[in-house]
Amino acid sequence: MVIKVFVATSSGSIAIRKKQQEVVGFLEANKIDFKELDIAGDEDNRRWMRENVPGEKKPQNGIPLPPQIFNEEQYCGDFDSFFSAKEENIIYSFLGLAPPPGSQVAKSPEETSSLPNGEVAGEAEGTTEGTEKAEDSGENEGQDENREDAGNPPEAQQNEEEGETAAGEQMEDIPEEAAEEEAEGGEEEPGED
């Protein structure tokens, strides 16, 4: 499979030239095989490109501008869709190519699997969503206690370690059950959202 990039080598538009250079440069840098086809010097290339860009991807005037990207006969997209795929790190699926060996590929939600501890494979550990879900469900209580200290200023943590709460009360005066409830997050400190 060869990627075809339709370009206009004699374009008067600086924007089009920059877009073409970015696509070609990216493909070269990533050692992706492609064929550059000039629509300015070859009427057949221009006609083929215009006929094979899907109707919904054509501009209002009906004439698609380069760069246009195809995988053999299959339309991949224009510069905007190429740029989006590059930013989302899904360029190989955009081009309809298998990723090179050893590269990491973002998996779709259907492809990710759940691990025994409730986390999802492929997700970064400690993400905000995962942390909120674990806190809401009450799982990972040991980790939650450590996180509570992370939100307190260092002085408050030091006071708590010495047996005092952030308010300056002695923990010895508080019954053991009440201290446990407070440690589990029974009360939120002012300023936390």
N, CA and C of each residue as an Amber inpcrd file, in Angstrom:
protein
   579
   0.8390000  -1.1800000   0.0000000   0.0000000   0.0000000   0.0000000
   0.8840000   1.2430000   0.0000000   0.5800000   2.1400000  -0.9000000
   1.3510000   3.3670000  -1.0110000   0.4450000   4.5500000  -0.6940000
   0.9380000   5.4180000   0.1430000   0.2180000   6.6410000   0.4590000
   0.4510000   7.6190000  -0.6860000  -0.6350000   8.1940000  -1.1840000
  -0.5400000   9.1920000  -2.2480000  -0.8630000  10.5540000  -1.6540000
   0.0440000  11.4910000  -1.8640000  -0.1740000  12.8600000  -1.4010000
  -0.2430000  13.7410000  -2.6330000  -1.4100000  14.3160000  -2.8490000
  -1.6030000  15.2020000  -4.0040000  -1.2150000  16.6140000  -3.5880000
  -0.2550000  17.1840000  -4.3180000   0.2610000  18.5160000  -4.0270000
   0.2460000  19.3550000  -5.3000000   0.3890000  20.6510000  -5.1160000
   0.5380000  21.5670000  -6.2490000   1.9010000  22.2300000  -6.1090000
   2.8430000  21.7820000  -6.9100000   4.2190000  22.2760000  -6.7800000
   4.3520000  23.7410000  -7.1560000   3.4590000  24.2500000  -7.9750000
   3.5600000  25.6560000  -8.3830000   2.4280000  26.4890000  -7.7900000
   2.0210000  26.1710000  -6.5610000   0.9370000  26.9130000  -5.9140000
   1.4080000  28.3100000  -5.5390000   0.5630000  29.2820000  -5.7590000
   0.8710000  30.6550000  -5.3850000   0.4970000  30.9540000  -3.9430000
  -0.2040000  30.0230000  -3.2900000  -0.6560000  30.2330000  -1.9180000
   0.4140000  29.7500000  -0.9340000   0.8380000  30.6610000  -0.0760000
   1.8270000  30.2990000   0.9430000   1.2240000  29.2920000   1.9170000
  -0.0410000  29.4570000   2.2610000  -0.6970000  28.5440000   3.2030000
  -0.7140000  27.1150000   2.6530000  -1.0460000  26.9700000   1.3790000
  -1.0800000  25.6340000   0.7650000   0.3230000  25.0350000   0.7390000
   1.3100000  25.8390000   0.3940000   2.6890000  25.3270000   0.3550000
   3.1500000  24.8560000   1.7310000   2.8160000  25.6220000   2.7810000
   3.2030000  25.2340000   4.1360000   2.5120000  23.9360000   4.5550000
   1.2380000  23.8110000   4.2180000   0.4990000  22.5870000   4.5620000
   1.1040000  21.3740000   3.8450000   1.4120000  21.5420000   2.5770000
   2.0240000  20.4610000   1.8020000   3.3670000  20.0710000   2.4040000
   4.1880000  21.0590000   2.7550000   5.4940000  20.7980000   3.3360000
   5.3630000  20.0640000   4.6720000   4.3640000  20.4330000   5.4560000
   4.1870000  19.7850000   6.7570000   3.8150000  18.3070000   6.5860000
   2.9010000  18.0190000   5.6600000   2.4950000  16.6290000   5.4210000
   3.6770000  15.8160000   4.9030000   4.3330000  16.3110000   3.8680000
   5.4510000  15.5910000   3.2660000   6.5940000  15.4300000   4.2710000
   6.9070000  16.4770000   4.9920000   7.9770000  16.4170000   5.9880000
   7.6870000  15.4030000   7.0830000   6.4400000  15.3510000   7.5400000
   6.0640000  14.3930000   8.5790000   6.2050000  12.9640000   8.0770000
   5.7200000  12.7090000   6.8600000   5.8110000  11.3630000   6.2930000
   7.2690000  10.9430000   6.1070000   8.1030000  11.8680000   5.6310000
   9.5240000  11.5600000   5.4530000  10.1980000  11.2970000   6.7870000
   9.9130000  12.1280000   7.7850000  10.5420000  11.9920000   9.1010000
  10.1730000  10.6690000   9.7710000   8.9670000  10.1960000   9.5170000
   8.5100000   8.9470000  10.1280000   8.7180000   7.7380000   9.2200000
   9.4510000   7.9640000   8.1360000   9.7960000   6.8920000   7.1860000
   8.5610000   6.1290000   6.6980000   7.5130000   6.8860000   6.4050000
   6.2950000   6.3130000   5.8390000   6.3970000   6.4390000   4.3250000
   6.2880000   5.3110000   3.6280000   6.3790000   5.3380000   2.1700000
   5.2050000   6.1110000   1.5900000   5.5030000   7.0300000   0.7020000
   4.4440000   7.7920000   0.0500000   4.9110000   8.2050000  -1.3310000
   3.9330000   8.5970000  -2.1170000   4.1970000   9.0620000  -3.4760000
   3.5820000  10.4460000  -3.5900000   4.3860000  11.3970000  -3.9910000
   3.9310000  12.7700000  -4.1580000   3.4580000  12.9510000  -5.5950000
   2.1970000  13.3370000  -5.7660000   1.6280000  13.5070000  -7.1020000
   1.2640000  14.9730000  -7.3110000   1.8310000  15.5590000  -8.3480000
   1.6280000  16.9770000  -8.6340000   0.3610000  17.1750000  -9.4640000
  -0.5340000  18.0160000  -8.9540000  -1.7620000  18.2970000  -9.7190000
  -1.5980000  19.5290000 -10.5980000  -0.5320000  20.3050000 -10.3770000
  -0.3150000  21.5040000 -11.1830000   0.2610000  21.1540000 -12.5490000
   1.0830000  20.1250000 -12.6130000   1.7300000  19.7880000 -13.8720000
   1.1060000  18.6110000 -14.5940000   0.1620000  17.9310000 -13.9490000
  -0.4110000  16.7390000 -14.5600000  -1.9390000  16.7870000 -14.4370000
  -2.5940000  16.9870000 -15.5510000  -4.0570000  17.0900000 -15.5780000
  -4.7240000  15.7970000 -15.1030000  -4.1350000  14.6470000 -15.4060000
  -4.7170000  13.3700000 -14.9660000  -4.7340000  13.2680000 -13.4360000
  -3.6470000  13.6810000 -12.7990000  -3.5950000  13.6680000 -11.3300000
  -4.6510000  14.5970000 -10.7450000  -4.7740000  15.7850000 -11.3280000
  -5.7560000  16.7580000 -10.8360000  -7.1670000  16.1910000 -10.9730000
  -7.4940000  15.6280000 -12.1170000  -8.8220000  15.0750000 -12.3670000
  -9.1010000  13.9090000 -11.4090000  -8.1300000  13.0060000 -11.2520000
  -8.3180000  11.8500000 -10.3770000  -8.5650000  12.2940000  -8.9350000
  -7.7650000  13.2540000  -8.4480000  -7.9290000  13.7440000  -7.0790000
  -9.3130000  14.3530000  -6.8890000  -9.7310000  15.2090000  -7.7980000
 -11.0320000  15.8770000  -7.6650000 -12.1950000  14.8970000  -7.7150000
 -12.0670000  13.8560000  -8.5220000 -13.1460000  12.8730000  -8.6370000
 -13.2200000  11.9390000  -7.4330000 -12.1150000  11.7240000  -6.7570000
 -12.0810000  10.7400000  -5.6850000 -12.1780000  11.3070000  -4.2760000
 -12.2020000  12.6180000  -4.1390000 -12.4620000  13.2050000  -2.8220000
 -13.9690000  13.1070000  -2.5990000 -14.3930000  12.5070000  -1.4670000
 -15.8320000  12.3540000  -1.2100000 -16.5540000  13.6980000  -1.1870000
 -17.8110000  13.6870000  -1.5810000 -18.6110000  14.9040000  -1.6770000
 -18.6710000  15.7020000  -0.3930000 -18.7860000  15.0050000   0.7600000
 -18.8940000  15.7210000   2.0370000 -17.5770000  16.3900000   2.4470000
 -16.4830000  16.0010000   1.8310000 -15.1770000  16.5850000   2.1480000
 -14.7900000  17.7110000   1.1890000 -15.5920000  17.9060000   0.1490000
 -15.2830000  18.9590000  -0.8170000 -15.7460000  20.3050000  -0.2630000
 -14.9990000  21.3700000  -0.5740000 -15.4380000  22.7090000  -0.1550000
 -16.6820000  23.1450000  -0.9240000 -17.2570000  24.2650000  -0.5330000
 -18.4910000  24.7440000  -1.1530000 -18.3530000  24.9310000  -2.6570000
 -17.1780000  25.3680000  -3.1170000 -17.0130000  25.5780000  -4.5520000
 -16.8190000  24.2680000  -5.3090000 -16.6930000  23.1440000  -4.5810000
 -16.5910000  21.8350000  -5.2160000 -15.1950000  21.4320000  -5.6530000
 -14.2120000  22.2990000  -5.4610000 -12.8490000  21.9990000  -5.9000000
 -11.9620000  21.8170000  -4.6730000 -11.5910000  20.5810000  -4.3480000
 -10.7210000  20.3620000  -3.1920000  -9.3020000  20.8560000  -3.4630000
  -8.7190000  21.4730000  -2.4480000  -7.3630000  22.0110000  -2.5750000
  -6.3420000  21.0380000  -1.9840000  -5.1290000  21.0530000  -2.5220000
  -4.0920000  20.2020000  -1.9630000  -3.6430000  20.7300000  -0.5970000
  -3.0350000  19.9220000   0.2160000  -2.7500000  18.5080000   0.0400000
  -3.9670000  17.6440000   0.3350000  -4.1540000  16.6210000  -0.4680000
  -5.1720000  15.5870000  -0.2670000  -4.4250000  14.2660000  -0.1440000
  -4.8380000  13.4270000   0.8030000  -4.0910000  12.2080000   1.1110000
  -4.9640000  10.9850000   0.8540000  -4.3960000  10.0310000   0.1510000
  -5.0710000   8.7740000  -0.1730000  -4.1570000   7.6130000   0.1960000
  -4.7620000   6.4760000   0.5120000  -4.0350000   5.2170000   0.6470000
  -4.4960000   4.3830000  -0.5300000  -3.6620000   4.3090000  -1.5560000
  -4.0350000   3.7120000  -2.8460000  -5.2820000   4.4380000  -3.3550000
  -6.4240000   3.7460000  -3.4210000  -7.6640000   4.3470000  -3.9330000
  -8.5420000   4.8940000  -2.8070000  -8.2010000   4.5850000  -1.5520000
  -9.0370000   4.9720000  -0.4060000  -8.6590000   6.3690000   0.0800000
  -9.6760000   7.2270000   0.2230000  -9.4500000   8.5890000   0.6830000
  -9.1570000   8.6020000   2.1780000  -8.0710000   9.2610000   2.5750000
  -7.7240000   9.3970000   3.9920000  -8.2150000  10.7340000   4.5390000
  -7.8770000  11.8230000   3.8480000  -8.3300000  13.1260000   4.3070000
  -7.5110000  14.2580000   3.7380000  -7.8910000  15.4620000   4.1620000
  -7.1710000  16.6630000   3.7470000  -6.2000000  17.0640000   4.8580000
  -5.6540000  18.2660000   4.7610000  -4.6670000  18.6910000   5.7480000
  -5.2670000  18.7770000   7.1450000  -6.4730000  19.3050000   7.2620000
  -7.0760000  19.4740000   8.5890000  -7.2710000  18.1340000   9.2940000
  -7.7580000  17.1380000   8.5690000  -7.9460000  15.8220000   9.1910000
  -6.5910000  15.1660000   9.4750000  -5.5920000  15.3920000   8.6190000
  -4.2380000  14.9020000   8.8650000  -3.6860000  15.5150000  10.1440000
  -3.8430000  16.8110000  10.2930000  -3.3240000  17.5150000  11.4630000
  -3.9980000  17.0070000  12.7330000  -5.3210000  16.8220000  12.6890000
  -6.0480000  16.2930000  13.8570000  -5.5480000  14.9040000  14.2310000
  -5.3660000  14.0520000  13.2350000  -4.8900000  12.6840000  13.4910000
  -3.4860000  12.7190000  14.0880000  -2.6640000  13.6300000  13.6170000
  -1.3020000  13.7500000  14.1380000  -1.3300000  14.2070000  15.5950000
  -2.1700000  15.1690000  15.9050000  -2.2830000  15.6750000  17.2710000
  -2.8390000  14.6250000  18.2210000  -3.7480000  13.7940000  17.7380000
  -4.3570000  12.7510000  18.5730000  -3.5180000  11.4760000  18.5890000
  -2.3870000  11.4960000  17.8920000  -1.4690000  10.3640000  17.8240000
  -2.1450000   9.1140000  17.2430000  -2.9520000   9.3200000  16.2040000
  -3.6160000   8.1960000  15.5190000  -3.3190000   8.2530000  14.0250000
  -2.1180000   8.6930000  13.6950000  -1.7750000   8.9200000  12.2960000
  -1.7710000   7.6320000  11.4840000  -1.3470000   6.5100000  12.0840000
  -1.3040000   5.2590000  11.3250000  -2.7090000   4.7700000  10.9940000
  -3.6330000   4.8770000  11.9220000  -5.0030000   4.4700000  11.5960000
  -5.6280000   5.4430000  10.6000000  -5.2760000   6.7300000  10.6870000
  -5.7550000   7.7190000   9.7170000  -5.2990000   7.3480000   8.3100000
  -4.0370000   6.9230000   8.2000000  -3.4840000   6.5590000   6.8940000
  -3.8650000   5.1470000   6.4720000  -4.4930000   4.3820000   7.3510000
  -4.8810000   3.0120000   7.0230000  -3.6940000   2.0740000   7.0010000
  -2.6980000   2.3770000   7.8300000  -1.4860000   1.5680000   7.8840000
  -1.3670000   0.8700000   9.2330000  -0.6690000  -0.2440000   9.2450000
  -0.3390000  -0.9120000  10.5000000   0.7970000  -0.1330000  11.1440000
   0.7320000   0.1010000  12.4570000   1.8100000   0.8340000  13.1110000
   3.1080000   0.0400000  13.0740000   4.2450000   0.7340000  13.0750000
   5.5220000   0.0160000  13.0470000   5.7130000  -0.7830000  14.3280000
   6.4790000  -1.8690000  14.2730000   6.6990000  -2.6830000  15.4670000
   7.3410000  -1.8660000  16.5830000   6.8450000  -2.0630000  17.7910000
   7.4110000  -1.3810000  18.9500000   6.7890000  -0.0320000  19.2420000
   5.8610000   0.4360000  18.4040000   5.2450000   1.7250000  18.6810000
   4.0210000   1.5200000  19.5500000   3.6990000   2.5380000  20.3390000
   2.5090000   2.4670000  21.1800000   1.3530000   3.0390000  20.3920000
   0.2430000   2.3490000  20.4570000  -0.9340000   2.7670000  19.7220000
  -2.0470000   3.0110000  20.7180000  -2.7330000   4.1360000  20.5900000
  -3.8720000   4.4010000  21.4580000  -4.9830000   3.4340000  21.1050000
  -5.4920000   2.7380000  22.1150000  -6.5250000   1.7370000  21.8660000
  -7.8990000   2.3600000  22.0190000  -8.8370000   1.8530000  21.2560000
 -10.2070000   2.3110000  21.3850000 -10.7920000   1.7290000  22.6670000
 -11.8710000   2.3170000  23.2010000 -12.4420000   1.8130000  24.4430000
 -12.8190000   0.3300000  24.3780000 -13.2180000  -0.1700000  23.2040000
 -13.5950000  -1.5720000  23.0990000 -12.3740000  -2.4720000  23.2590000
 -11.1930000  -1.9750000  22.8550000  -9.9940000  -2.7940000  22.8850000
  -9.3460000  -2.8270000  24.2580000  -9.6240000  -1.8290000  25.1150000
  -9.0070000  -1.8180000  26.4260000  -9.6790000  -2.8510000  27.3110000
  -8.9010000  -3.4430000  28.1900000  -9.4590000  -4.4690000  29.0690000
  -9.3410000  -4.0290000  30.5090000 -10.2170000  -4.5390000  31.3330000
 -10.2370000  -4.1900000  32.7420000  -9.2880000  -5.1040000  33.5030000
  -8.5090000  -4.5280000  34.3990000  -7.5770000  -5.2890000  35.2120000
  -8.2650000  -5.7360000  36.5000000  -7.7100000  -6.7230000  37.2160000
  -8.3410000  -7.2170000  38.4400000  -8.5510000  -6.1410000  39.4970000
  -7.7040000  -5.1340000  39.5800000  -7.8590000  -4.1060000  40.6020000
  -8.8520000  -3.0130000  40.1990000  -9.5440000  -3.1980000  39.0830000
 -10.5780000  -2.2490000  38.6630000 -10.0830000  -1.1750000  37.7130000
  -8.7740000  -1.0980000  37.5040000  -8.2550000  -0.1050000  36.5800000
  -8.3970000  -0.6270000  35.1590000  -8.2800000   0.2730000  34.2150000
  -8.4140000  -0.1090000  32.8090000  -7.0360000  -0.1380000  32.1900000
  -6.7300000  -1.2010000  31.4660000  -5.4350000  -1.3190000  30.7980000
  -5.3060000  -0.2180000  29.7700000  -4.1400000   0.3810000  29.6910000
  -3.9120000   1.4440000  28.7200000  -4.1440000   2.8250000  29.2960000
  -4.7350000   2.9100000  30.4890000  -4.9510000   4.1970000  31.1160000
  -3.7660000   4.5170000  31.9930000  -3.4020000   5.7660000  32.0500000
  -2.3030000   6.1670000  32.9210000  -2.7700000   6.0820000  34.3660000
  -1.8980000   5.5810000  35.2360000  -2.2640000   5.4810000  36.6390000
  -2.3040000   6.8730000  37.2330000  -3.2140000   7.0550000  38.1890000
  -3.2750000   8.3180000  38.9010000  -3.9570000   9.4140000  38.1130000
  -4.7300000   9.0860000  37.1150000  -5.4380000  10.1330000  36.3940000
  -6.5190000  10.6930000  37.2980000  -6.9210000  11.9010000  37.0460000
  -7.9090000  12.5440000  37.8850000  -9.2050000  11.7670000  37.8790000
  -9.6500000  11.3230000  36.7050000 -10.8870000  10.5570000  36.6420000
 -10.8000000   9.2890000  37.4690000  -9.7250000   8.5470000  37.3210000
  -9.5640000   7.3020000  38.0560000  -9.5250000   7.5420000  39.5520000
  -8.8810000   8.6190000  39.9770000  -8.7980000   8.9520000  41.3890000
 -10.1750000   9.2910000  41.9250000 -10.9420000  10.1000000  41.1800000
 -12.2790000  10.4590000  41.6310000 -13.1740000   9.2430000  41.7230000
 -13.0910000   8.3470000  40.7360000 -13.9170000   7.1460000  40.7650000
 -13.5800000   6.2870000  41.9560000 -12.2950000   6.1240000  42.2580000
 -11.8840000   5.2990000  43.3930000 -12.3530000   5.9230000  44.6950000
 -12.2730000   7.2490000  44.8210000 -12.7160000   7.9110000  46.0370000
 -14.2210000   7.8000000  46.2010000 -14.9780000   7.9620000  45.1060000
 -16.4240000   7.8750000  45.1820000 -16.8880000   6.4850000  45.5770000
 -16.2280000   5.4560000  45.0890000 -16.6730000   4.1010000  45.3610000
 -16.1350000   3.5810000  46.6810000 -15.2110000   4.3080000  47.2940000
 -14.6790000   3.8900000  48.5810000 -13.5700000   2.8660000  48.4670000
 -13.1110000   2.5800000  47.2650000 -12.0210000   1.6320000  47.0820000
 -10.7040000   2.3240000  47.3900000  -9.6860000   1.5150000  47.6000000
  -8.3320000   2.0180000  47.8250000  -8.2740000   2.9600000  49.0250000
  -8.8730000   2.5400000  50.1600000  -8.9150000   3.4120000  51.3300000
  -7.5340000   3.7700000  51.8260000  -6.6010000   2.8220000  51.7550000
  -5.2390000   3.1020000  52.2000000  -4.6100000   4.2140000  51.3810000
  -4.8900000   4.2270000  50.0930000  -4.3380000   5.2670000  49.2370000
  -5.0370000   6.5930000  49.4930000  -6.3550000   6.5620000  49.8170000
  -7.1020000   7.7890000  50.0590000  -6.5400000   8.5390000  51.2560000
  -6.1350000   7.8040000  52.3230000  -5.5910000   8.4740000  53.4850000
  -4.3170000   9.2190000  53.1120000  -3.4990000   8.6290000  52.2790000
  -2.2730000   9.3000000  51.8450000  -2.5940000  10.5190000  51.0060000
  -3.6430000  10.4660000  50.2070000  -4.0120000  11.5990000  49.3510000
  -4.5370000  12.7600000  50.1800000  -5.2160000  12.4710000  51.3080000
  -5.7340000  13.5550000  52.1370000  -4.6020000  14.4470000  52.5960000
  -3.4870000  13.8540000  52.9980000  -2.3430000  14.6410000  53.4370000
  -1.7870000  15.4720000  52.3020000  -1.9050000  14.9860000  51.0690000
  -1.3340000  15.6930000  49.9230000  -1.9950000  17.0410000  49.7210000
  -3.2720000  17.1950000  50.1020000  -3.9730000  18.4570000  49.9120000
  -3.7180000  19.4440000  51.0280000  -3.1990000  19.0100000  52.1760000
  -2.9540000  19.8910000  53.3090000  -1.6070000  20.5780000  53.1770000
  -1.5000000  21.8020000  53.6950000  -0.1930000  22.4600000  53.6960000
   0.7860000  21.6770000  54.5660000   2.1030000  21.8170000  54.3500000
   3.0940000  21.0530000  55.1170000   2.9660000  21.2450000  56.6230000
   2.6020000  22.4670000  57.0830000   2.4700000  22.6950000  58.5240000
   1.3480000  21.8350000  59.0960000   0.2270000  21.7420000  58.3600000
  -0.9020000  20.9500000  58.8390000  -0.5170000  19.4820000  58.9100000
   0.2400000  19.0020000  57.9170000   0.6680000  17.6090000  57.9280000
   1.5750000  17.3530000  59.1240000   2.4670000  18.2830000  59.3850000
   3.3900000  18.1090000  60.4980000   2.6130000  18.0940000  61.8020000
   1.6360000  19.0090000  61.9510000   0.8280000  19.0470000  63.1650000
   0.0610000  17.7550000  63.3460000  -0.4860000  17.2050000  62.2700000
  -1.2360000  15.9720000  62.3720000  -0.3250000  14.8310000  62.7700000
   0.8960000  14.8370000  62.2730000   1.8350000  13.7800000  62.6230000
   2.2070000  13.8590000  64.0910000   2.2020000  15.0590000  64.6670000
   2.5420000  15.2260000  66.0760000   1.3300000  15.0020000  66.9820000
   0.1960000  14.6260000  66.4190000  -0.9900000  14.3670000  67.2300000
  -1.9370000  15.5410000  67.2830000  -1.7860000  16.5180000  66.4220000
  -2.6810000  17.6660000  66.4020000  -3.3720000  17.7280000  65.0490000
  -4.5750000  18.2890000  65.0240000  -5.2610000  18.5050000  63.7470000
  -4.8420000  19.8580000  63.2080000  -5.2760000  20.1790000  62.0110000
  -4.9240000  21.4530000  61.3950000  -5.4740000  22.6220000  62.2150000
  -6.5530000  22.4120000  62.9510000  -7.1520000  23.4810000  63.7480000
  -6.3920000  23.6810000  65.0520000  -5.4310000  22.8220000  65.3500000
  -4.6300000  22.9840000  66.5450000  -5.1500000  22.1940000  67.7350000
  -6.2000000  21.4090000  67.5770000  -6.7310000  20.6220000  68.6760000
  -5.8370000  19.4210000  68.9060000  -5.7660000  18.9560000  70.1120000
  -5.0360000  17.7380000  70.4180000  -5.8960000  16.5570000  70.0370000
  -5.3260000  15.5940000  69.3060000  -6.0810000  14.4130000  68.9060000
  -6.3500000  13.5040000  70.0890000  -5.5490000  13.6350000  71.1460000
  -5.7550000  12.7870000  72.3070000  -7.0990000  13.0840000  72.9580000
  -7.6020000  14.3320000  72.8370000  -8.8730000  14.7110000  73.4470000
 -10.0620000  14.1520000  72.6790000  -9.8650000  13.7530000  71.4160000
 -10.9530000  13.2600000  70.5840000 -11.0620000  11.7600000  70.7770000
 -12.2810000  11.2420000  71.0210000 -12.4380000   9.7880000  71.1530000
 -11.9130000   9.0960000  69.8960000 -11.4780000   7.8500000  70.0330000
 -10.8320000   7.1230000  68.9480000 -11.7530000   6.9810000  67.7370000
 -13.0320000   6.7090000  67.9450000 -13.9600000   6.5470000  66.8250000
 -14.1090000   7.8470000  66.0420000 -14.2040000   8.9720000  66.7440000
 -14.3490000  10.2620000  66.0690000 -13.0940000  10.5850000  65.2690000
 -11.9290000  10.2080000  65.7900000 -10.6850000  10.4530000  65.0630000
 -10.6490000   9.6470000  63.7860000 -11.1500000   8.4040000  63.8340000
 -11.1870000   7.5730000  62.6330000 -12.1330000   8.1660000  61.5940000
 -13.3140000   8.6500000  62.0500000 -14.2580000   9.2530000  61.1050000
 -13.6420000  10.4820000  60.4490000 -12.9470000  11.2960000  61.2370000
 -12.3270000  12.4980000  60.6970000 -11.2310000  12.1330000  59.6950000
 -10.4720000  11.0660000  59.9890000  -9.4050000  10.6420000  59.0860000
  -9.9590000  10.0960000  57.7850000 -11.1610000   9.5170000  57.8110000
 -11.7580000   8.9690000  56.6000000 -12.4310000  10.0410000  55.7590000
 -12.3610000  11.2530000  56.1710000 -12.9170000  12.3400000  55.3480000
 -14.3180000  12.7110000  55.7380000 -14.6960000  12.5040000  56.9840000
 -16.0280000  12.8680000  57.4500000 -16.2980000  14.3350000  57.2790000
 -15.2880000  15.1540000  57.5190000 -15.4270000  16.5930000  57.3470000
 -14.3870000  17.0560000  56.3530000 -14.7900000  17.9820000  55.4960000
 -13.8370000  18.5500000  54.5530000 -13.2820000  19.8170000  55.1530000
 -12.0510000  20.1040000  54.8510000 -11.4480000  21.3250000  55.3360000
 -11.9340000  22.4790000  54.4850000 -12.0420000  23.6730000  55.0660000
 -12.4910000  24.8300000  54.2710000 -11.5320000  25.0780000  53.1190000
 -12.1070000  25.4720000  51.9820000 -11.2990000  25.7840000  50.8070000
 -11.1830000  24.6400000  49.8290000 -11.5470000  23.3980000  50.2230000
 -11.5090000  22.2920000  49.2750000 -12.8030000  22.2530000  48.4990000
 -12.7340000  21.9360000  47.2410000 -13.9470000  21.8640000  46.4180000
 -14.2970000  20.4340000  46.1560000
